[in-house]
Amino acid sequence: MILANDSTSANSTLLKQVSIVGAGAIGQLIYHQLSTAVSASKIAVNVISRAEHSQLQPLTFTSLDNTESTQTAEFVGLNDYAQQLPKTDLLIVCVKAYQVCAALKTIIPMLSAECHILLLHNGMGPHLDVAQMLNGQSLSLGTTSQAALKQSLWHTKQTGKGVTQLGILQLPKHFKALESSSQQKSSAQKTLPESLKNILLTAIPQSQWSEDILTMLWQKLAINVAINPLTAIHNCQNGQLAHEQYSDTIIAAVTELVKVANAEHISLELPSVLNRVYQVITLTADNYSSMHQDVQHQRTTEIDSINGFVVQMAKLHGIATPQNQHLVDEIKCLELQYHR
Ligand code: PAF
């Protein structure tokens, strides 16, 4: 069930500290949305940096209507982690999926047990590792269709609006054993305080709270499984994938994903998922997918948390996923050409 954004419900008046990990395009977009939409008396927003010393960093943001604004963000350096992190009420993690665990390894031990962590990245997988690293903290996951591009290191431009879905992680029964023991003890309190939920839903346009975030993430994963590797391999825009020559691959990859999701007790139905994949291909016809851009810029791709996640989960259930494995292999081959 998705609850609509309700900014009228009771808000706590206490100042909350929100910390953002990852100052990429999405991290800077969320920083801007939080610090402009929510009154400064309700939240203090900072960015957790990997530099040694804390510093004030001006961040410039260009909105969809081309309005430019600059805000000075507090970047918390390693020297100040011990002082700042215990005060964080909500930690929003915006790094790439393959960077999540390394980033949180030093951060989680310094957070209070009451802190809430929100993972906001493309693809799936890190939540299974993060669930084992928690020290009493609660965990939410999110997916956003908002788009942003960096104009320079500290200047981000929003390039598309879109829905953001957020929700508390409810691990399926067979993963419960993965949770750390302190996590299992505190499972009764695993909710996001209303005040924090309201801050997120107020700040992020078109954001929705979902009681079943894993299903939302699997649905998004189906889109990425079909579009991302094919656009990277064939060096094309999303719209090209509507051509007949790609349909066998798309149908095979998405069919495998639906089988794996169903084995995970996620109720997806192939016809409606395929329908959505083709809708997104049409709606984003002129876009270059994030994986296409990663390959063009010779960056590590998110293949392990997209098609690779389907292959990994399939193994747990004894399901064959040759098409997804083939797409993983092809992308790894492309990466090898520049990651020698
Ligand atoms: O990763 C991406 O690029 C996007 O999630 C999507 C929906 C495939 C559009 O380009």
PDB file of C-alpha atoms in Angstrom, residues 8 61 72 75 94 113 129 152 193 206 235 237 251 253 256 280 292 314:
ATOM      1  CA  THR A   8      -0.501  17.968   7.570  1.00  0.00           C
ATOM      2  CA  PHE A  61      21.917  23.823  -7.738  1.00  0.00           C
ATOM      3  CA  THR A  72      26.817  26.469   2.004  1.00  0.00           C
ATOM      4  CA  PHE A  75      30.939  18.713   5.169  1.00  0.00           C
ATOM      5  CA  CYS A  94      23.342   8.118  -1.835  1.00  0.00           C
ATOM      6  CA  ALA A 113      21.043   2.895  18.019  1.00  0.00           C
ATOM      7  CA  ASP A 129      24.883  -6.865   3.942  1.00  0.00           C
ATOM      8  CA  SER A 152      30.900  20.354 -12.148  1.00  0.00           C
ATOM      9  CA  PRO A 193       9.565   8.191  13.536  1.00  0.00           C
ATOM     10  CA  GLN A 206       6.332  13.228  -5.548  1.00  0.00           C
ATOM     11  CA  ASN A 235      25.719   2.049 -27.354  1.00  0.00           C
ATOM     12  CA  GLN A 237      19.457   5.494 -26.298  1.00  0.00           C
ATOM     13  CA  ILE A 251      11.622 -10.990 -22.500  1.00  0.00           C
ATOM     14  CA  ALA A 253      15.865 -11.398 -18.828  1.00  0.00           C
ATOM     15  CA  GLU A 256      14.026 -14.872 -15.241  1.00  0.00           C
ATOM     16  CA  VAL A 280       9.662   3.222 -19.634  1.00  0.00           C
ATOM     17  CA  HIS A 292      25.369   3.524 -20.873  1.00  0.00           C
ATOM     18  CA  ALA A 314      18.456 -17.186  -8.330  1.00  0.00           C
TER      19      ALA A 314
END
